[in-house]
Short mmCIF file of C-alpha atoms in Angstrom, two decimals:
data_model
loop_
_atom_site.label_atom_id
_atom_site.label_comp_id
_atom_site.label_asym_id
_atom_site.label_seq_id
_atom_site.Cartn_x
_atom_site.Cartn_y
_atom_site.Cartn_z
CA UNK A 15 -5.99 9.26 -14.02
CA UNK A 16 -9.30 7.79 -12.96
CA UNK A 17 -9.98 7.37 -9.25
CA UNK A 18 -11.80 4.51 -7.54
CA UNK A 19 -15.50 5.15 -6.99
CA UNK A 20 -15.01 4.53 -3.28
CA UNK A 21 -12.88 7.63 -2.90
CA UNK A 22 -15.40 10.16 -1.61
CA UNK A 23 -17.43 7.96 0.72
CA UNK A 24 -15.65 8.22 4.07
CA UNK A 25 -15.41 10.66 6.98
CA UNK A 26 -12.84 11.81 9.51
CA UNK A 27 -13.58 9.03 12.00
CA UNK A 28 -12.58 6.44 9.41
CA UNK A 29 -9.42 8.34 8.58
CA UNK A 30 -8.36 8.30 12.24
CA UNK A 31 -8.93 4.60 12.86
CA UNK A 32 -5.89 2.29 12.83
CA UNK A 33 -6.18 -0.82 10.71
CA UNK A 34 -5.82 -4.21 12.38
CA UNK A 35 -2.20 -5.35 12.31
CA UNK A 36 -0.88 -1.79 12.26
CA UNK A 37 0.52 -0.13 15.35
CA UNK A 38 -0.23 3.46 16.28
CA UNK A 39 2.38 6.01 15.27
CA UNK A 40 4.48 7.30 18.19
CA UNK A 41 4.19 10.92 17.05
CA UNK A 42 0.56 10.71 16.00
CA UNK A 43 1.65 11.29 12.39
CA UNK A 44 1.39 8.55 9.83
CA UNK A 45 2.96 8.86 6.39
CA UNK A 46 0.78 7.04 3.86
CA UNK A 47 2.14 6.17 0.44
CA UNK A 48 -0.78 6.05 -1.98
CA UNK A 49 0.12 3.96 -5.00
CA UNK A 50 -1.22 1.83 -7.82
CA UNK A 51 0.11 -1.64 -8.63
CA UNK A 52 -0.04 -0.86 -12.37
CA UNK A 53 2.11 2.27 -12.02
CA UNK A 54 5.72 1.87 -13.14
CA UNK A 55 6.88 4.84 -11.08
CA UNK A 56 5.25 3.30 -8.00
CA UNK A 57 7.11 0.05 -8.67
CA UNK A 58 10.44 1.88 -8.88
CA UNK A 59 9.74 3.86 -5.70
CA UNK A 60 8.78 0.61 -3.96
CA UNK A 61 12.39 -0.56 -4.33
CA UNK A 62 13.25 2.03 -1.66
CA UNK A 63 10.33 1.35 0.69
CA UNK A 64 12.40 -0.17 3.51
CA UNK A 65 14.75 2.80 3.49
CA UNK A 66 11.86 5.27 3.71
CA UNK A 67 10.12 3.25 6.41
CA UNK A 68 13.25 3.31 8.55
CA UNK A 69 13.57 7.08 8.06
CA UNK A 70 9.96 7.47 9.18
CA UNK A 71 10.51 5.31 12.26
CA UNK A 72 13.62 7.30 13.15
CA UNK A 73 11.45 10.43 13.04
CA UNK A 74 8.81 8.90 15.33
CA UNK A 75 6.36 8.26 12.50
CA UNK A 76 5.19 5.22 10.61
CA UNK A 77 5.14 4.72 6.85
CA UNK A 78 2.27 2.72 5.41
CA UNK A 79 1.62 1.58 1.86
CA UNK A 80 -1.93 1.97 0.55
CA UNK A 81 -2.78 0.81 -2.97
CA UNK A 82 -5.67 2.35 -4.88
CA UNK A 83 -7.15 0.73 -7.99
CA UNK A 84 -8.58 2.86 -10.77
CA UNK A 85 -12.13 2.21 -11.91
CA UNK A 86 -11.10 0.05 -14.88
CA UNK A 87 -8.73 -2.17 -12.87
CA UNK A 88 -9.36 -5.30 -10.83
CA UNK A 89 -9.97 -4.69 -7.13
CA UNK A 90 -8.57 -8.08 -6.11
CA UNK A 91 -4.85 -7.27 -5.84
CA UNK A 92 -5.72 -4.44 -3.44
CA UNK A 93 -8.22 -6.48 -1.46
CA UNK A 94 -5.84 -9.39 -1.01
CA UNK A 95 -3.03 -7.00 -0.09
CA UNK A 96 -5.13 -5.27 2.61
CA UNK A 97 -6.32 -8.63 3.90
CA UNK A 98 -2.72 -9.83 4.28
CA UNK A 99 -1.61 -6.55 5.84
CA UNK A 100 -4.33 -6.80 8.48
CA UNK A 101 -3.97 -10.51 9.24
CA UNK A 102 -0.28 -11.17 8.64
CA UNK A 103 1.66 -7.88 8.66
CA UNK A 104 4.94 -9.79 8.64
CA UNK A 105 4.09 -10.96 5.09
CA UNK A 106 2.99 -7.53 3.82
CA UNK A 107 6.20 -6.78 1.93
CA UNK A 108 6.16 -10.14 0.14
CA UNK A 109 2.63 -9.62 -1.12
CA UNK A 110 3.27 -6.00 -2.06
CA UNK A 111 6.23 -7.02 -4.22
CA UNK A 112 4.34 -9.99 -5.65
CA UNK A 113 1.48 -7.76 -6.82
CA UNK A 114 3.86 -5.33 -8.52
CA UNK A 115 5.76 -8.18 -10.19
CA UNK A 116 2.68 -10.12 -11.24
CA UNK A 117 1.03 -7.14 -12.90
CA UNK A 118 4.03 -5.34 -14.35
CA UNK A 119 6.54 -8.08 -15.09
CA UNK A 120 4.29 -11.03 -15.85
CA UNK A 121 1.26 -9.24 -17.27
CA UNK A 122 -1.18 -10.81 -14.83
CA UNK A 123 -4.68 -9.29 -14.92
CA UNK A 124 -5.86 -10.79 -11.63
CA UNK A 125 -9.48 -10.60 -12.71
CA UNK A 126 -10.68 -12.55 -9.68
CA UNK A 127 -9.42 -13.49 -6.25
CA UNK A 128 -8.50 -17.12 -7.07
CA UNK A 129 -6.02 -15.82 -9.65
CA UNK A 130 -4.34 -13.66 -7.01
CA UNK A 131 -4.19 -16.49 -4.49
CA UNK A 132 -2.84 -18.96 -7.07
CA UNK A 133 -0.13 -16.50 -7.99
CA UNK A 134 0.89 -16.06 -4.34
CA UNK A 135 1.02 -19.84 -4.02
CA UNK A 136 3.19 -20.07 -7.14
CA UNK A 137 5.47 -17.39 -5.70
CA UNK A 138 5.74 -19.56 -2.57
CA UNK A 139 4.62 -16.68 -0.37
CA UNK A 140 2.97 -19.01 2.20
CA UNK A 141 6.20 -21.01 2.55
CA UNK A 142 8.37 -17.91 2.79
CA UNK A 143 6.03 -16.41 5.38
CA UNK A 144 6.14 -19.62 7.40
CA UNK A 145 9.93 -19.42 7.43
CA UNK A 146 9.54 -16.05 9.18
CA UNK A 147 7.39 -17.68 11.84
CA UNK A 148 4.11 -16.51 10.35
CA UNK A 149 0.92 -18.58 10.53
CA UNK A 150 0.07 -17.33 7.04
CA UNK A 151 -2.99 -19.05 5.64
CA UNK A 152 -4.42 -18.31 2.19
CA UNK A 153 -7.88 -19.51 3.22
CA UNK A 154 -7.99 -16.89 5.97
CA UNK A 155 -6.77 -14.25 3.53
CA UNK A 156 -9.51 -15.18 1.08
CA UNK A 157 -12.20 -15.14 3.73
CA UNK A 158 -11.27 -11.65 4.90
CA UNK A 159 -10.89 -10.31 1.36
CA UNK A 160 -14.55 -11.14 0.73
CA UNK A 161 -15.79 -9.17 3.74
CA UNK A 162 -16.57 -5.50 4.28
CA UNK A 163 -13.49 -5.29 6.54
CA UNK A 164 -11.27 -4.54 3.55
CA UNK A 165 -13.56 -1.72 2.47
CA UNK A 166 -12.16 0.43 5.29
CA UNK A 167 -8.57 0.69 4.00
CA UNK A 168 -9.75 0.87 0.38
CA UNK A 169 -12.07 3.77 1.09
CA UNK A 170 -9.60 5.53 3.34
CA UNK A 171 -6.90 5.37 0.67
CA UNK A 172 -9.31 6.74 -1.94
CA UNK A 173 -10.35 9.53 0.38
CA UNK A 174 -6.74 10.50 1.11
CA UNK A 175 -5.94 10.52 -2.59
CA UNK A 176 -8.84 12.88 -3.26
CA UNK A 177 -7.83 15.11 -0.36
CA UNK A 178 -4.22 15.26 -1.54
CA UNK A 179 -5.12 17.02 -4.77
CA UNK A 180 -2.44 15.00 -6.58
CA UNK A 181 -2.99 13.91 -10.17
CA UNK A 182 -0.26 11.26 -10.30
CA UNK A 183 0.99 8.52 -8.00
CA UNK A 184 2.76 7.63 -5.82
CA UNK A 185 1.63 10.28 -3.36
CA UNK A 186 3.09 10.56 0.13
CA UNK A 187 0.69 12.11 2.64
CA UNK A 188 1.51 13.09 6.21
CA UNK A 189 -1.69 12.44 8.18
CA UNK A 190 -2.46 13.65 11.71
CA UNK A 191 -5.88 13.31 13.39
CA UNK A 192 -7.44 12.42 10.07
CA UNK A 193 -6.15 15.50 8.27
CA UNK A 194 -3.39 15.75 5.69
CA UNK A 195 -0.69 18.10 6.92
CA UNK A 196 1.80 17.59 4.08
CA UNK A 197 1.82 16.09 0.58
CA UNK A 198 4.69 15.10 -1.70
CA UNK A 199 3.97 13.74 -5.17
CA UNK A 200 5.48 13.48 -8.66
CA UNK A 201 4.50 17.12 -9.05
CA UNK A 202 7.33 17.88 -6.61
CA UNK A 203 9.84 15.42 -8.05
CA UNK A 204 8.97 13.52 -11.19
CA UNK A 205 11.74 10.93 -11.26
CA UNK A 206 11.37 8.00 -8.83
CA UNK A 207 14.79 8.37 -7.21
CA UNK A 208 14.35 12.13 -6.87
CA UNK A 209 10.96 11.61 -5.20
CA UNK A 210 12.43 9.04 -2.81
CA UNK A 211 15.24 11.43 -1.91
CA UNK A 212 12.80 14.27 -1.32
CA UNK A 213 10.58 12.12 0.91
CA UNK A 214 13.58 10.86 2.87
CA UNK A 215 14.95 14.36 3.32
CA UNK A 216 11.55 15.60 4.52
CA UNK A 217 11.25 12.70 6.97
CA UNK A 218 14.72 13.42 8.32
CA UNK A 219 13.71 17.04 8.86
CA UNK A 220 10.48 15.83 10.55
CA UNK A 221 8.60 17.84 7.96
#
C-alpha cells in the first residue's frame, strides 16, 4: 500500500498532544485504530467499533479512530472527519460511517470538500446531530477543514502507521507517551471478525 506523504514529518511532542474534543486517557494509554475509508476490511471492522471502544474504556484506555489516505486518494474525507471529531465529537460516529458508506457503497470520489459536505447534508447528518443536542454546523466544519489544525491528526496518524511497521490496515496501536507499546494488524488476524476478537481479548487482558 502507498502511505500519505505526511507520514514521516512529525515528532514525539506531536504524538503526545491530545486533539481538541478528545479527553485524556485515564491510564495514559490510547489505542489508535489506523484505517482507510477505501478499505473493505476497515469497513467491516468498523461495525464493531462501539464494542471495542467500550472494552477499551473498561480497561482504563480510550480507543480512537484515525483515518489515513493514500497518496492517490482524496484528502477531503479525512480532513472533514478530523474537523468534525475536533469540533463536534458527538457526531464523530455518524461522519465515520458516512465516509465509509459514501466511498464503498455509493462509489463517491469526494474529490473536493463541497462534495463531502453535500453528502453529509444528504445523509441528514446535521439534523441527526442536532437531535443529539449537538450544535453541529457544516460551515464551521468547512472552515476548520481548510486550516492547518487538521494537519496535526493527519500527520500523527501517518507517523503512527509508519512506526507500526504494518503493511495492511486496519492497524491497532497502543500508544503511551508518544511511543507505540503494542501493535495488532491483519498480519496477526486476517479476517475482520478474528481481528476484532483479538483486539477485544487484548484490551480485556490490558495488554
